[in-house]
mmCIF file of C-alpha atoms (C1' of nucleotides) in Angstrom:
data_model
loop_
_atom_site.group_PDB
_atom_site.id
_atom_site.type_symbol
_atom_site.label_atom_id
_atom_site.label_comp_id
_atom_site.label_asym_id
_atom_site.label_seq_id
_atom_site.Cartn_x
_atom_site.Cartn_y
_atom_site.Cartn_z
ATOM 1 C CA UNK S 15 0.000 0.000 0.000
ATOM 2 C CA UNK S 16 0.925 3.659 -0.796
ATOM 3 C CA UNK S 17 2.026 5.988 1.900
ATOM 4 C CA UNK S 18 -0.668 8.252 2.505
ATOM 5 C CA UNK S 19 -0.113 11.407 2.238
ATOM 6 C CA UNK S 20 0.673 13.172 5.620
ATOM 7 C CA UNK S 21 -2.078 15.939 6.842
ATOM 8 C CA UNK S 22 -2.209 19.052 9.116
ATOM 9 C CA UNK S 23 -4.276 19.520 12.049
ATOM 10 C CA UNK S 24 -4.232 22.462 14.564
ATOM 11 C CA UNK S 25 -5.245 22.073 18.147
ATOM 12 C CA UNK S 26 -6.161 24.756 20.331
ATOM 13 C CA UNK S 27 -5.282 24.321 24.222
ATOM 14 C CA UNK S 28 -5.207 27.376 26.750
ATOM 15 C CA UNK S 29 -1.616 27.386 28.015
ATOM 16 C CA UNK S 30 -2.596 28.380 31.812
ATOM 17 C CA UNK S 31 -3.951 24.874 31.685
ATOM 18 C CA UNK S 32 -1.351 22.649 28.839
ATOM 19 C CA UNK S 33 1.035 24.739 26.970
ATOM 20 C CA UNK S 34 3.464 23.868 24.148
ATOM 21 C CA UNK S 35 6.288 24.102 26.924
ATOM 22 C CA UNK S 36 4.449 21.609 29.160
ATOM 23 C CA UNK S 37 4.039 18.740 26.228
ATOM 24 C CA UNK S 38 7.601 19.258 25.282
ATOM 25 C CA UNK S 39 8.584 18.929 29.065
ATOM 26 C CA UNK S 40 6.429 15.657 29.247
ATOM 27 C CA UNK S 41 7.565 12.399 29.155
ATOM 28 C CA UNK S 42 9.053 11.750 25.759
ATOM 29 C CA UNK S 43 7.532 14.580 24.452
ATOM 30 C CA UNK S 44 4.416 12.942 24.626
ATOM 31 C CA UNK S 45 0.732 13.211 26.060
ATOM 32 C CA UNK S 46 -2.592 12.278 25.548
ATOM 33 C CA UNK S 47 -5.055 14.615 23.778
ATOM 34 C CA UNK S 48 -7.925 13.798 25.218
ATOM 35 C CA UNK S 49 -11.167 15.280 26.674
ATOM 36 C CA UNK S 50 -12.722 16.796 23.920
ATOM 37 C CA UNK S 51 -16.239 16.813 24.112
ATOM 38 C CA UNK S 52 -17.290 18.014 20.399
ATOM 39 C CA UNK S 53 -18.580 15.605 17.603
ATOM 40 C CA UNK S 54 -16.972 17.370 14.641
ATOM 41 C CA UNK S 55 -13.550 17.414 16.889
ATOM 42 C CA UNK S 56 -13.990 14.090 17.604
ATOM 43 C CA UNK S 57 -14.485 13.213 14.140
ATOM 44 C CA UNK S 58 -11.016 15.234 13.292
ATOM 45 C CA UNK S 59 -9.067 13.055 16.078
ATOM 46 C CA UNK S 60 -9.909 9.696 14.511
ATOM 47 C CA UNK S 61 -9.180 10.602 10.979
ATOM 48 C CA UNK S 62 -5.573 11.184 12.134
ATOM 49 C CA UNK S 63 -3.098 9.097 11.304
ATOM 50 C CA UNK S 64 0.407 8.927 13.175
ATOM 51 C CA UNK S 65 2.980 10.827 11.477
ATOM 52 C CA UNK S 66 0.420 13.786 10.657
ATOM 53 C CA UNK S 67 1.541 17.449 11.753
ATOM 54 C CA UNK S 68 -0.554 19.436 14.049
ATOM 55 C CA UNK S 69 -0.297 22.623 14.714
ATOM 56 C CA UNK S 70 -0.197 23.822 18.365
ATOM 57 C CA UNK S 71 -2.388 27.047 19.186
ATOM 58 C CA UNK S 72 -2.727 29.116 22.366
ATOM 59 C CA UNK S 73 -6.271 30.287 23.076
ATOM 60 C CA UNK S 74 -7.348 32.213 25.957
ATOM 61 C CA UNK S 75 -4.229 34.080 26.033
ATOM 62 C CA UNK S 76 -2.354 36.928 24.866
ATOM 63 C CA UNK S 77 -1.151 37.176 22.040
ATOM 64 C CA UNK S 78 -3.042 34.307 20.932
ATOM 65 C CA UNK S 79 -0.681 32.495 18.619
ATOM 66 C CA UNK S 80 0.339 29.085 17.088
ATOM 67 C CA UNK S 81 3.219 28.502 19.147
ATOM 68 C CA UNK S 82 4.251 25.093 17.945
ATOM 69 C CA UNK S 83 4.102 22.195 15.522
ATOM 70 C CA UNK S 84 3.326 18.482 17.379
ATOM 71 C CA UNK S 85 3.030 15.304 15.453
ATOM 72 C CA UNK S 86 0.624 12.256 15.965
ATOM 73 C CA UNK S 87 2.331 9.006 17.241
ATOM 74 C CA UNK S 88 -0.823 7.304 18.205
ATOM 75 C CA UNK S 89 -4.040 7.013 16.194
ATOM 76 C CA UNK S 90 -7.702 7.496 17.635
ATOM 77 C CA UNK S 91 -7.995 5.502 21.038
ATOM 78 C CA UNK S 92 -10.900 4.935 23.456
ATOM 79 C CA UNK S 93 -10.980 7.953 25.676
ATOM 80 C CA UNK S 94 -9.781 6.718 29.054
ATOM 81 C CA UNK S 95 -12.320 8.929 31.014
ATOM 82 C CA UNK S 96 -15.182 8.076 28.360
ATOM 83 C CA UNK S 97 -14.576 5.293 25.867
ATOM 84 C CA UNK S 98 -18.012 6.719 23.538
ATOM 85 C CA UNK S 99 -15.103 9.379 22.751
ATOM 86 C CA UNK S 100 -12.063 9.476 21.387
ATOM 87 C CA UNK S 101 -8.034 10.263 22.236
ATOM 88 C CA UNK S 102 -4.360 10.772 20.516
ATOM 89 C CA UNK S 103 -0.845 10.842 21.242
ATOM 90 C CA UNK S 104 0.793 14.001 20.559
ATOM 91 C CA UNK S 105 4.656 14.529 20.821
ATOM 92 C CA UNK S 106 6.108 18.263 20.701
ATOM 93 C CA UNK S 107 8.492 18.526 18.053
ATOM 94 C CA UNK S 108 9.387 21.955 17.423
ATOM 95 C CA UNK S 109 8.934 25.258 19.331
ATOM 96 C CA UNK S 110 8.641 27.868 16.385
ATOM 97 C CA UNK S 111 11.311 30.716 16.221
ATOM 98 C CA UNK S 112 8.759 33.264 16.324
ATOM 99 C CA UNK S 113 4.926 32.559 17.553
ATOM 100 C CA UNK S 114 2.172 33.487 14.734
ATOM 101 C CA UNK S 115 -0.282 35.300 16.167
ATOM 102 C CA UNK S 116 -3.976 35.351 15.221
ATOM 103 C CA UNK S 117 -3.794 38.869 14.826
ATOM 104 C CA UNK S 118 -1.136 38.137 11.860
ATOM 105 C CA UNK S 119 -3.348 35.457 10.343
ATOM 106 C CA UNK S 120 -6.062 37.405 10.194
ATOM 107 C CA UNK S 121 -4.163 39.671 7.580
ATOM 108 C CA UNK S 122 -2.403 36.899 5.877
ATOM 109 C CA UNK S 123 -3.687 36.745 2.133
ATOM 110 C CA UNK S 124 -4.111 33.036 1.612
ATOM 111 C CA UNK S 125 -5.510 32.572 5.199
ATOM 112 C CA UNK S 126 -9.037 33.820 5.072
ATOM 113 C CA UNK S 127 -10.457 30.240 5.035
ATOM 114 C CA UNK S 128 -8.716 28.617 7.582
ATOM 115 C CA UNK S 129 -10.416 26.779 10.137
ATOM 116 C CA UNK S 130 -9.562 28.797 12.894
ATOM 117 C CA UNK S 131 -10.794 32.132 11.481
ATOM 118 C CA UNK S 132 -14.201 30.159 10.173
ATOM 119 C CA UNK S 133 -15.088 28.084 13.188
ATOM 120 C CA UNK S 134 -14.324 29.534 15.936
ATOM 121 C CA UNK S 135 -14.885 26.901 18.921
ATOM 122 C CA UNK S 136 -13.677 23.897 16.900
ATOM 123 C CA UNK S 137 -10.916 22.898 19.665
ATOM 124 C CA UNK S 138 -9.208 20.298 16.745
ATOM 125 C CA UNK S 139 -9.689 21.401 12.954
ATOM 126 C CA UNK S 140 -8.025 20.243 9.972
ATOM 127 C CA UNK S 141 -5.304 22.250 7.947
ATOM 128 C CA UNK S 142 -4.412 22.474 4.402
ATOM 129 C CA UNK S 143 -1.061 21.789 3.299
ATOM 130 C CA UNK S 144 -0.853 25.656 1.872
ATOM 131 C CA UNK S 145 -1.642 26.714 5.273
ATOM 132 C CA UNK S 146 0.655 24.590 7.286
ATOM 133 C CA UNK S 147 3.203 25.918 4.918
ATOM 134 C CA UNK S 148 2.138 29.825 4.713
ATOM 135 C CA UNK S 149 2.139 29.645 8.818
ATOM 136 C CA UNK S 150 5.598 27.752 9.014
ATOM 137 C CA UNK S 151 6.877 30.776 6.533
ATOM 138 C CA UNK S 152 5.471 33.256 8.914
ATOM 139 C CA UNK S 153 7.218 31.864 11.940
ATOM 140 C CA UNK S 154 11.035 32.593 11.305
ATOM 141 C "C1'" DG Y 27 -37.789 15.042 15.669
ATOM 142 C "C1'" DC Y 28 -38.293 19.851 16.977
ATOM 143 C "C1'" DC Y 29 -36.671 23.516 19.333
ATOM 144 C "C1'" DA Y 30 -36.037 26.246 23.679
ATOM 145 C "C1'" DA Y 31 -32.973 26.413 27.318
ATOM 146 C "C1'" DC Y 32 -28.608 25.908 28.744
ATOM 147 C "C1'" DG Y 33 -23.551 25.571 28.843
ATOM 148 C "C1'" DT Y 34 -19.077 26.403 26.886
ATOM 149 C "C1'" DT Y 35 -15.573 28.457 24.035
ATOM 150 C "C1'" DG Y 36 -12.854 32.024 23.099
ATOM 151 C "C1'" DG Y 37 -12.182 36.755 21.041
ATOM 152 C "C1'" DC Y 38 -12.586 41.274 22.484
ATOM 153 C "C1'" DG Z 17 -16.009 40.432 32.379
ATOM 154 C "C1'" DC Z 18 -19.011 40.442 28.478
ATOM 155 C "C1'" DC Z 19 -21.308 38.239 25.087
ATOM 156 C "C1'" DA Z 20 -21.776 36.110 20.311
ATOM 157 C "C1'" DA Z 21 -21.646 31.820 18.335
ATOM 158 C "C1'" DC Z 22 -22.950 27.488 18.478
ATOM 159 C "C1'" DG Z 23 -23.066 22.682 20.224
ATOM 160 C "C1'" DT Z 24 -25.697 19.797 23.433
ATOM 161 C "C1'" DT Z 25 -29.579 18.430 26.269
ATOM 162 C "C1'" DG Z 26 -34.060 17.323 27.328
ATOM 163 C "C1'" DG Z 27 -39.117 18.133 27.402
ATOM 164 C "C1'" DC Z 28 -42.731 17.494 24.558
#
DNA sequence: GCCAACGTTGGC
DNA sequence: GCCAACGTTGGC
């Protein structure tokens, strides 16, 4: 079988309560992305596949930014507080040079559509390759 | 199955 | 802290 192509995700997470720095500091990198609540996340979670880049965004804060780019080393999972839903692994791989902000998305020609601008409560929301790119070429 | 009430997210 | 957006719940 073909590799399949890798895709982009973006989660959201308020740092006061996980931050990029505290998945990097866990064990291997690594935690479990669980607890979301939302069908449509939900739905986002089990359609990734390990090896898929996610981008890492900090809500609830300021600046609000994409701070980080994580990558999926487990696949959907039973929730371990609520099997109905779902979980992933996520390791931190890189901290980006400079944080993209929303503010700086916002005004970003090719960005209009993204997820994040369109919907905003979706706590995990897929990415297109031309925006995971155009937000890595914003960040150094 | 509809829809009003309610709860939560998250920008401002 | 406010409140718009919108997903979820529950009565009917």
């Amino acid at each position: 079988m073909p590799t399949p192509a890798r895709q982009y995700w973006l989660v959201k997470s308020e740092p006061d309560v996980f931050s990029f720095d505290d998945l990097v500091a866990s064990p291997k990198q690594t935690t479990t992305w669980d607890g979301v609540r939302n069908y449509a996340a939900r739905n986002h979670l089990r359609a990734m596949k390990k090896g898929d880049q996610v981008l890492f965004y900090h809500s609830s804060t300021k600046p609000q930014a994409i701070v980080g780019i994580a990558e999926v080393v487990r696949e959907a999972y039973p929730d371990p507080a609520d099997g109905e839903w779902s979980a992933v692994d996520l390791r931190g791989v890189d901290k980006l040079k400079r944080a993209v902000t929303l503010e700086e998305i916002k005004k970003k020609k090719g960005l209009e559509t993204m997820a994040l601008l369109r919907i905003g409560r979706l706590s995990v929301q897929p990415v297109t390759p031309k925006e995971f790119e155009t937000i890595i070429s914003m960040s150094s």
